[in-house]
mmCIF file of C-alpha atoms and ligand atoms in Angstrom:
data_model
loop_
_atom_site.group_PDB
_atom_site.id
_atom_site.type_symbol
_atom_site.label_atom_id
_atom_site.label_comp_id
_atom_site.label_asym_id
_atom_site.label_seq_id
_atom_site.Cartn_x
_atom_site.Cartn_y
_atom_site.Cartn_z
ATOM 1 C CA MET A 18 0.482 -0.043 -0.159
ATOM 2 C CA ASN A 19 1.255 3.351 -0.812
ATOM 3 C CA LEU A 20 0.533 6.301 1.442
ATOM 4 C CA LEU A 21 1.509 9.944 0.389
ATOM 5 C CA PHE A 22 1.485 12.423 3.179
ATOM 6 C CA TYR A 23 1.513 16.185 2.496
ATOM 7 C CA MET A 24 1.300 19.253 5.206
ATOM 8 C CA ARG A 25 1.377 22.741 4.208
ATOM 9 C CA ASP A 26 4.357 25.110 6.505
ATOM 10 C CA ALA A 27 4.535 21.640 8.819
ATOM 11 C CA SER A 28 7.848 19.524 9.095
ATOM 12 C CA ALA A 29 6.585 15.796 7.683
ATOM 13 C CA ALA A 30 9.391 13.606 9.868
ATOM 14 C CA GLU A 31 7.084 13.259 12.975
ATOM 15 C CA TRP A 32 3.849 12.023 10.790
ATOM 16 C CA LEU A 33 6.146 10.056 9.035
ATOM 17 C CA HIS A 34 7.912 8.168 11.679
ATOM 18 C CA ASP A 35 4.499 7.841 13.583
ATOM 19 C CA LEU A 36 2.249 6.195 10.359
ATOM 20 C CA ALA A 37 5.500 4.590 9.621
ATOM 21 C CA ARG A 38 4.219 2.390 13.128
ATOM 22 C CA ALA A 39 0.892 2.695 12.602
ATOM 23 C CA LEU A 40 0.511 0.868 9.441
ATOM 24 C CA PRO A 41 4.081 -0.708 8.910
ATOM 25 C CA GLN A 42 2.639 -2.472 5.504
ATOM 26 C CA ALA A 43 2.083 1.102 3.779
ATOM 27 C CA SER A 44 5.128 2.396 2.103
ATOM 28 C CA LEU A 45 4.561 5.845 2.198
ATOM 29 C CA ARG A 46 6.174 8.920 1.152
ATOM 30 C CA GLU A 47 6.733 12.878 1.283
ATOM 31 C CA TRP A 48 5.185 14.655 -1.614
ATOM 32 C CA GLN A 49 7.367 16.586 -3.697
ATOM 33 C CA PRO A 50 6.614 18.604 -6.727
ATOM 34 C CA GLY A 51 5.873 17.215 -9.471
ATOM 35 C CA ASP A 52 5.293 13.609 -8.244
ATOM 36 C CA ASP A 53 2.116 11.748 -9.650
ATOM 37 C CA ALA A 54 3.334 8.559 -8.636
ATOM 38 C CA PRO A 55 0.110 5.913 -8.042
ATOM 39 C CA ALA A 56 -0.797 6.311 -4.324
ATOM 40 C CA ASP A 57 -3.131 4.048 -2.362
ATOM 41 C CA PHE A 58 -4.393 7.117 0.835
ATOM 42 C CA VAL A 59 -3.308 11.130 0.264
ATOM 43 C CA LEU A 60 -2.765 12.059 3.777
ATOM 44 C CA VAL A 61 -2.830 16.406 3.322
ATOM 45 C CA TRP A 62 -3.382 19.629 4.911
ATOM 46 C CA ARG A 63 -3.862 22.475 2.390
ATOM 47 C CA PRO A 64 -2.425 20.685 -0.608
ATOM 48 C CA PRO A 65 -1.311 22.471 -3.553
ATOM 49 C CA ARG A 66 -3.329 21.999 -6.904
ATOM 50 C CA GLU A 67 -0.175 19.949 -8.232
ATOM 51 C CA LEU A 68 -0.684 16.861 -5.809
ATOM 52 C CA PHE A 69 -3.784 16.767 -7.433
ATOM 53 C CA ALA A 70 -2.648 15.138 -10.735
ATOM 54 C CA PRO A 71 -3.650 12.064 -11.742
ATOM 55 C CA ARG A 72 -2.839 9.173 -10.178
ATOM 56 C CA ASP A 73 -3.375 5.697 -10.356
ATOM 57 C CA GLY A 74 -4.586 3.398 -7.633
ATOM 58 C CA LEU A 75 -5.736 6.409 -5.477
ATOM 59 C CA ARG A 76 -8.493 4.940 -2.615
ATOM 60 C CA ALA A 77 -9.228 7.753 -0.352
ATOM 61 C CA VAL A 78 -7.933 11.850 0.565
ATOM 62 C CA PHE A 79 -7.461 12.357 4.269
ATOM 63 C CA ASN A 80 -7.742 16.138 4.714
ATOM 64 C CA LEU A 81 -5.515 16.560 8.472
ATOM 65 C CA GLY A 82 -8.414 18.615 9.778
ATOM 66 C CA ALA A 83 -11.668 19.385 9.762
ATOM 67 C CA GLY A 84 -12.179 21.993 7.710
ATOM 68 C CA VAL A 85 -11.940 20.904 3.597
ATOM 69 C CA ASP A 86 -12.780 24.538 2.350
ATOM 70 C CA ALA A 87 -8.545 24.931 1.218
ATOM 71 C CA ILE A 88 -9.334 20.933 -0.638
ATOM 72 C CA LEU A 89 -12.685 22.289 -1.821
ATOM 73 C CA ALA A 90 -11.499 25.951 -3.248
ATOM 74 C CA LEU A 91 -9.241 24.401 -5.677
ATOM 75 C CA GLU A 92 -11.905 22.106 -6.698
ATOM 76 C CA TYR A 93 -14.426 24.772 -6.896
ATOM 77 C CA ALA A 94 -11.875 27.130 -9.008
ATOM 78 C CA HIS A 95 -10.720 23.954 -10.914
ATOM 79 C CA PRO A 96 -13.462 20.965 -11.733
ATOM 80 C CA GLY A 97 -12.287 18.057 -11.774
ATOM 81 C CA THR A 98 -9.140 18.112 -9.128
ATOM 82 C CA LEU A 99 -10.860 15.659 -7.236
ATOM 83 C CA ARG A 100 -12.073 12.594 -8.696
ATOM 84 C CA PRO A 101 -15.764 11.965 -8.298
ATOM 85 C CA ASP A 102 -15.108 8.490 -7.371
ATOM 86 C CA VAL A 103 -12.205 9.491 -4.642
ATOM 87 C CA PRO A 104 -13.910 9.916 -1.086
ATOM 88 C CA LEU A 105 -12.423 12.872 0.426
ATOM 89 C CA VAL A 106 -12.551 12.190 4.182
ATOM 90 C CA ARG A 107 -12.790 14.859 7.312
ATOM 91 C CA LEU A 108 -11.261 14.549 9.946
ATOM 92 C CA GLU A 109 -14.076 13.627 13.229
ATOM 93 C CA ASP A 110 -13.428 14.770 16.575
ATOM 94 C CA SER A 111 -10.085 13.096 16.530
ATOM 95 C CA GLY A 112 -9.609 15.390 19.567
ATOM 96 C CA MET A 113 -10.748 18.905 18.321
ATOM 97 C CA ALA A 114 -14.199 18.656 20.385
ATOM 98 C CA GLN A 115 -12.381 19.315 23.559
ATOM 99 C CA GLN A 116 -10.367 21.594 22.708
ATOM 100 C CA MET A 117 -13.070 23.569 21.126
ATOM 101 C CA ILE A 118 -15.014 23.003 24.307
ATOM 102 C CA GLU A 119 -12.486 24.374 26.869
ATOM 103 C CA TYR A 120 -11.836 27.459 23.771
ATOM 104 C CA VAL A 121 -15.179 28.487 23.702
ATOM 105 C CA THR A 122 -16.342 27.136 27.239
ATOM 106 C CA TYR A 123 -13.016 30.423 28.176
ATOM 107 C CA ALA A 124 -14.426 32.737 26.097
ATOM 108 C CA VAL A 125 -18.501 33.067 27.023
ATOM 109 C CA LEU A 126 -17.599 32.502 30.631
ATOM 110 C CA ARG A 127 -15.069 35.131 30.131
ATOM 111 C CA TYR A 128 -17.771 37.263 28.791
ATOM 112 C CA LEU A 129 -20.345 36.031 31.470
ATOM 113 C CA ARG A 130 -18.730 36.895 34.436
ATOM 114 C CA ARG A 131 -17.189 40.557 33.404
ATOM 115 C CA PHE A 132 -13.182 40.027 33.396
ATOM 116 C CA ASP A 133 -12.433 42.517 31.192
ATOM 117 C CA ASP A 134 -14.776 44.968 33.012
ATOM 118 C CA TYR A 135 -13.213 43.568 36.323
ATOM 119 C CA ALA A 136 -9.690 44.232 34.347
ATOM 120 C CA GLN A 137 -10.624 48.206 33.974
ATOM 121 C CA LEU A 138 -10.717 48.557 37.036
ATOM 122 C CA GLN A 139 -8.281 46.752 38.819
ATOM 123 C CA ALA A 140 -5.960 48.991 36.430
ATOM 124 C CA GLN A 141 -7.350 51.726 38.166
ATOM 125 C CA CYS A 142 -7.208 50.903 41.520
ATOM 126 C CA ARG A 143 -10.989 50.065 42.157
ATOM 127 C CA TRP A 144 -12.397 47.611 43.913
ATOM 128 C CA GLN A 145 -16.053 47.449 43.035
ATOM 129 C CA GLU A 146 -18.302 44.952 42.508
ATOM 130 C CA LEU A 147 -20.545 45.218 39.224
ATOM 131 C CA PRO A 148 -23.682 43.834 38.704
ATOM 132 C CA PRO A 149 -23.768 40.000 37.047
ATOM 133 C CA TYR A 150 -25.616 39.436 34.612
ATOM 134 C CA PRO A 151 -28.864 37.445 34.498
ATOM 135 C CA ARG A 152 -27.755 33.925 33.314
ATOM 136 C CA GLU A 153 -31.203 33.294 32.494
ATOM 137 C CA HIS A 154 -31.109 36.311 30.019
ATOM 138 C CA PHE A 155 -26.806 35.204 28.504
ATOM 139 C CA THR A 156 -28.268 33.321 25.596
ATOM 140 C CA VAL A 157 -25.284 32.236 23.454
ATOM 141 C CA GLY A 158 -25.781 30.742 20.111
ATOM 142 C CA VAL A 159 -24.143 28.651 18.130
ATOM 143 C CA LEU A 160 -23.856 28.678 14.932
ATOM 144 C CA GLY A 161 -22.916 25.555 13.025
ATOM 145 C CA LEU A 162 -24.119 22.141 14.628
ATOM 146 C CA GLY A 163 -21.450 19.437 13.424
ATOM 147 C CA VAL A 164 -19.295 17.424 14.959
ATOM 148 C CA LEU A 165 -17.587 20.228 16.670
ATOM 149 C CA GLY A 166 -20.674 22.967 16.552
ATOM 150 C CA ALA A 167 -22.948 20.096 19.004
ATOM 151 C CA GLN A 168 -20.539 19.355 21.265
ATOM 152 C CA VAL A 169 -20.064 23.019 21.836
ATOM 153 C CA ALA A 170 -23.307 23.719 22.033
ATOM 154 C CA GLN A 171 -23.898 20.838 24.554
ATOM 155 C CA ALA A 172 -20.880 21.890 26.957
ATOM 156 C CA LEU A 173 -22.518 25.085 27.300
ATOM 157 C CA ALA A 174 -25.772 24.408 28.098
ATOM 158 C CA ALA A 175 -24.159 22.566 30.758
ATOM 159 C CA LEU A 176 -22.874 25.070 32.238
ATOM 160 C CA GLY A 177 -27.157 26.319 32.828
ATOM 161 C CA LEU A 178 -27.004 28.664 29.973
ATOM 162 C CA PRO A 179 -29.178 29.162 27.819
ATOM 163 C CA VAL A 180 -27.945 28.207 24.326
ATOM 164 C CA ARG A 181 -29.933 28.094 20.524
ATOM 165 C CA GLY A 182 -27.936 26.307 17.648
ATOM 166 C CA PHE A 183 -28.811 26.684 14.152
ATOM 167 C CA SER A 184 -27.867 24.505 11.128
ATOM 168 C CA ARG A 185 -28.329 24.267 7.091
ATOM 169 C CA HIS A 186 -30.199 21.213 8.067
ATOM 170 C CA ALA A 187 -32.996 20.747 11.002
ATOM 171 C CA ARG A 188 -30.697 18.909 14.413
ATOM 172 C CA PRO A 189 -32.654 18.710 16.885
ATOM 173 C CA LEU A 190 -30.151 18.570 19.887
ATOM 174 C CA GLU A 191 -30.662 18.354 23.919
ATOM 175 C CA GLY A 192 -30.513 21.280 26.031
ATOM 176 C CA VAL A 193 -30.835 23.161 23.510
ATOM 177 C CA THR A 194 -33.526 25.765 21.721
ATOM 178 C CA THR A 195 -32.484 24.341 17.793
ATOM 179 C CA TYR A 196 -32.976 26.641 14.584
ATOM 180 C CA ALA A 197 -32.572 25.776 10.486
ATOM 181 C CA GLY A 198 -33.011 26.994 7.364
ATOM 182 C CA ALA A 199 -32.533 31.167 6.303
ATOM 183 C CA GLU A 200 -35.853 32.132 6.892
ATOM 184 C CA GLN A 201 -34.795 30.549 10.696
ATOM 185 C CA PHE A 202 -31.916 32.646 10.883
ATOM 186 C CA ASP A 203 -32.928 35.629 12.376
ATOM 187 C CA ALA A 204 -35.397 34.582 14.918
ATOM 188 C CA PHE A 205 -31.872 32.326 15.805
ATOM 189 C CA LEU A 206 -30.321 35.944 16.209
ATOM 190 C CA GLN A 207 -32.593 37.808 17.920
ATOM 191 C CA ASP A 208 -31.337 39.148 21.109
ATOM 192 C CA LEU A 209 -28.430 36.646 21.520
ATOM 193 C CA GLN A 210 -25.457 37.415 23.996
ATOM 194 C CA VAL A 211 -23.323 35.669 22.458
ATOM 195 C CA LEU A 212 -22.369 34.771 19.216
ATOM 196 C CA VAL A 213 -20.445 31.424 18.436
ATOM 197 C CA ASN A 214 -19.367 30.407 14.824
ATOM 198 C CA LEU A 215 -18.725 26.477 14.169
ATOM 199 C CA LEU A 216 -19.908 26.389 10.767
ATOM 200 C CA PRO A 217 -18.395 25.433 7.620
ATOM 201 C CA HIS A 218 -16.889 27.615 5.152
ATOM 202 C CA THR A 219 -18.298 27.599 1.690
ATOM 203 C CA PRO A 220 -19.451 29.962 -0.776
ATOM 204 C CA ALA A 221 -22.867 29.796 0.795
ATOM 205 C CA THR A 222 -21.305 30.908 4.622
ATOM 206 C CA ARG A 223 -18.771 32.945 2.966
ATOM 207 C CA GLY A 224 -19.221 36.048 4.664
ATOM 208 C CA VAL A 225 -22.173 35.582 6.943
ATOM 209 C CA LEU A 226 -20.865 37.433 10.207
ATOM 210 C CA ASN A 227 -21.814 40.864 8.636
ATOM 211 C CA ALA A 228 -23.338 43.980 10.002
ATOM 212 C CA HIS A 229 -26.747 42.778 9.932
ATOM 213 C CA THR A 230 -25.990 39.060 11.593
ATOM 214 C CA PHE A 231 -24.636 42.181 14.458
ATOM 215 C CA ALA A 232 -28.129 43.865 13.956
ATOM 216 C CA GLN A 233 -29.956 41.523 14.908
ATOM 217 C CA LEU A 234 -28.121 40.565 18.647
ATOM 218 C CA ALA A 235 -28.631 42.012 21.933
ATOM 219 C CA PRO A 236 -27.037 44.746 22.009
ATOM 220 C CA GLY A 237 -23.078 45.112 23.493
ATOM 221 C CA ALA A 238 -22.744 41.388 22.636
ATOM 222 C CA ARG A 239 -20.112 39.208 21.553
ATOM 223 C CA LEU A 240 -18.122 37.514 19.359
ATOM 224 C CA VAL A 241 -16.408 34.733 18.868
ATOM 225 C CA ASN A 242 -15.538 33.320 15.729
ATOM 226 C CA VAL A 243 -13.868 29.912 15.595
ATOM 227 C CA ALA A 244 -14.090 28.857 12.651
ATOM 228 C CA ARG A 245 -12.749 30.349 9.282
ATOM 229 C CA GLY A 246 -11.831 34.653 8.261
ATOM 230 C CA ALA A 247 -13.595 34.293 5.649
ATOM 231 C CA HIS A 248 -17.201 34.084 7.661
ATOM 232 C CA LEU A 249 -16.109 37.682 9.165
ATOM 233 C CA VAL A 250 -17.027 40.414 6.954
ATOM 234 C CA ASP A 251 -14.070 42.299 9.387
ATOM 235 C CA ALA A 252 -15.080 45.857 8.027
ATOM 236 C CA ASP A 253 -18.512 45.434 9.831
ATOM 237 C CA LEU A 254 -16.852 43.835 13.095
ATOM 238 C CA LEU A 255 -14.718 47.083 13.399
ATOM 239 C CA ALA A 256 -18.083 49.594 12.634
ATOM 240 C CA ALA A 257 -20.676 47.109 15.446
ATOM 241 C CA LEU A 258 -17.294 47.145 17.633
ATOM 242 C CA GLU A 259 -17.241 51.729 17.004
ATOM 243 C CA THR A 260 -20.929 51.462 17.393
ATOM 244 C CA GLY A 261 -21.578 49.535 20.063
ATOM 245 C CA GLN A 262 -23.211 47.119 18.900
ATOM 246 C CA LEU A 263 -21.001 44.287 19.695
ATOM 247 C CA SER A 264 -18.679 45.153 22.867
ATOM 248 C CA ALA A 265 -15.902 42.299 22.080
ATOM 249 C CA ALA A 266 -14.601 39.706 19.702
ATOM 250 C CA THR A 267 -12.156 36.680 20.789
ATOM 251 C CA LEU A 268 -10.990 36.006 17.115
ATOM 252 C CA ASP A 269 -8.778 32.857 15.972
ATOM 253 C CA VAL A 270 -9.144 32.551 12.517
ATOM 254 C CA PHE A 271 -9.090 35.379 9.718
ATOM 255 C CA ASN A 272 -9.364 36.374 6.236
ATOM 256 C CA GLN A 273 -5.769 36.644 5.930
ATOM 257 C CA GLU A 274 -2.964 33.995 7.886
ATOM 258 C CA PRO A 275 -0.695 34.791 10.108
ATOM 259 C CA LEU A 276 -2.624 37.702 10.129
ATOM 260 C CA ALA A 277 -0.748 41.668 8.794
ATOM 261 C CA ASP A 278 0.938 43.453 10.920
ATOM 262 C CA ASP A 279 -0.583 46.619 10.338
ATOM 263 C CA HIS A 280 -4.000 44.617 10.520
ATOM 264 C CA PRO A 281 -6.475 46.760 12.649
ATOM 265 C CA PHE A 282 -7.255 43.608 14.403
ATOM 266 C CA TRP A 283 -4.764 43.650 16.195
ATOM 267 C CA ARG A 284 -4.234 46.810 18.402
ATOM 268 C CA ASN A 285 -7.811 46.731 19.052
ATOM 269 C CA PRO A 286 -8.390 46.083 22.291
ATOM 270 C CA ARG A 287 -12.273 44.777 22.036
ATOM 271 C CA ILE A 288 -10.553 41.744 20.268
ATOM 272 C CA THR A 289 -9.120 39.443 21.808
ATOM 273 C CA LEU A 290 -6.930 37.229 18.994
ATOM 274 C CA THR A 291 -5.135 33.748 19.004
ATOM 275 C CA PRO A 292 -3.595 32.787 15.726
ATOM 276 C CA HIS A 293 -5.651 29.884 14.561
ATOM 277 C CA CYS A 294 -4.542 26.501 17.920
ATOM 278 C CA SER A 295 -8.478 26.569 19.089
ATOM 279 C CA ALA A 296 -8.681 23.512 18.030
ATOM 280 C CA GLN A 297 -5.192 21.988 16.828
ATOM 281 C CA THR A 298 -5.001 18.593 14.340
ATOM 282 C CA LEU A 299 -3.325 16.073 17.017
ATOM 283 C CA ARG A 300 -1.285 13.426 15.319
ATOM 284 C CA SER A 301 -1.126 10.451 17.490
ATOM 285 C CA GLU A 302 -5.251 10.951 17.221
ATOM 286 C CA ALA A 303 -5.057 11.895 14.052
ATOM 287 C CA ILE A 304 -2.990 8.639 12.821
ATOM 288 C CA GLU A 305 -5.334 6.629 15.289
ATOM 289 C CA GLN A 306 -8.323 7.720 13.306
ATOM 290 C CA ILE A 307 -7.701 7.641 9.613
ATOM 291 C CA THR A 308 -5.724 3.898 10.682
ATOM 292 C CA GLN A 309 -8.809 2.568 11.308
ATOM 293 C CA LYS A 310 -10.287 4.053 8.041
ATOM 294 C CA ILE A 311 -7.414 2.732 5.624
ATOM 295 C CA ASN A 312 -8.254 -0.694 6.829
ATOM 296 C CA ALA A 313 -11.672 -0.506 6.877
ATOM 297 C CA LEU A 314 -11.325 0.691 3.134
ATOM 298 C CA MET A 315 -9.130 -2.224 2.623
ATOM 299 C CA ARG A 316 -11.833 -4.478 4.217
ATOM 300 C CA GLY A 317 -14.104 -3.124 1.996
ATOM 301 C CA GLU A 318 -16.246 -1.559 5.024
ATOM 302 C CA ALA A 319 -18.006 2.105 4.033
ATOM 303 C CA ILE A 320 -15.842 4.869 6.178
ATOM 304 C CA SER A 321 -17.743 7.890 8.017
ATOM 305 C CA GLY A 322 -16.527 11.303 7.095
ATOM 306 C CA VAL A 323 -17.196 11.123 3.651
ATOM 307 C CA VAL A 324 -17.495 14.698 1.830
ATOM 308 C CA ASP A 325 -19.911 15.726 0.148
ATOM 309 C CA PRO A 326 -18.289 18.493 -2.353
ATOM 310 C CA ALA A 327 -21.868 19.877 -3.379
ATOM 311 C CA SER A 328 -22.735 21.030 0.365
ATOM 312 C CA GLY A 329 -19.231 21.722 1.170
ATOM 313 C CA TYR A 330 -18.441 19.662 4.174
HETATM 314 C C1 GLV B 409 -8.798 23.255 11.275
HETATM 315 O O1 GLV B 409 -8.848 24.492 10.922
HETATM 316 C C2 GLV B 409 -9.711 22.932 10.692
HETATM 317 O O2 GLV B 409 -9.879 22.306 9.971
HETATM 318 O O3 GLV B 409 -8.799 21.485 12.028
#
């Protein structure tokens, strides 16, 4: 079995070492420009289009992350890049949901418990109790109820907060009030205190975090974007923070990564930002999941996590 590996901006050595242990029967190689030799399985993160040159024997492409937008963007720009008979498979959780739960819970609790307000009081050496926000009105909305979004929504609900969830197709979720489809989008947004974005990035979701969306939220609401920078209209966020329609934002993802040195997000006191690290791909968990799926495919069994290019996730 031939396995081709490529990960942009990262060394392949540790991955190839661990993959060799997990799949001792496989012949492994890192993709180099010009390599169009046969491969049974391809494991990639943000690959160049040339990697998808016609390749004999290909049985599946594994994406080393949850979001497949970088690969599908190649297909949308150059139809036929992906072969329709070769499944594109994304990581399903593999340790990412727990990381997302930690990241989003931290951000929401920071806002609920007014840590930023207390930081300002501390800066003035002021000892002053602030009224707590009534938790029954501190409604959090989670956009996107996929593998990660559903778990984040339920973790927030377990804190006793009112939680709404929005997805393209109806998805009942215990403890969460769910909304589905474009016609319920504005009702989902109405008066939210915190909007958390965990949508997949597709042509339909691009720019969904915009002035219209922000205007539906409670005045002074907060935004947590842990999905993709392309969901956000940067200028609309800056304007909403300026008018007070939004009071704060926590951003892990950006339209351009790394974020340019002169981008206004860096120095905006209402924005907390992190370098796309809210849920990192964990090597051992990812290799375990992909190994199981390769073995299942070799036995002729069906696997989960296969992407539907038409819906984009
Ligand atoms: C990270 O952004 C991922 O898609 O896994």
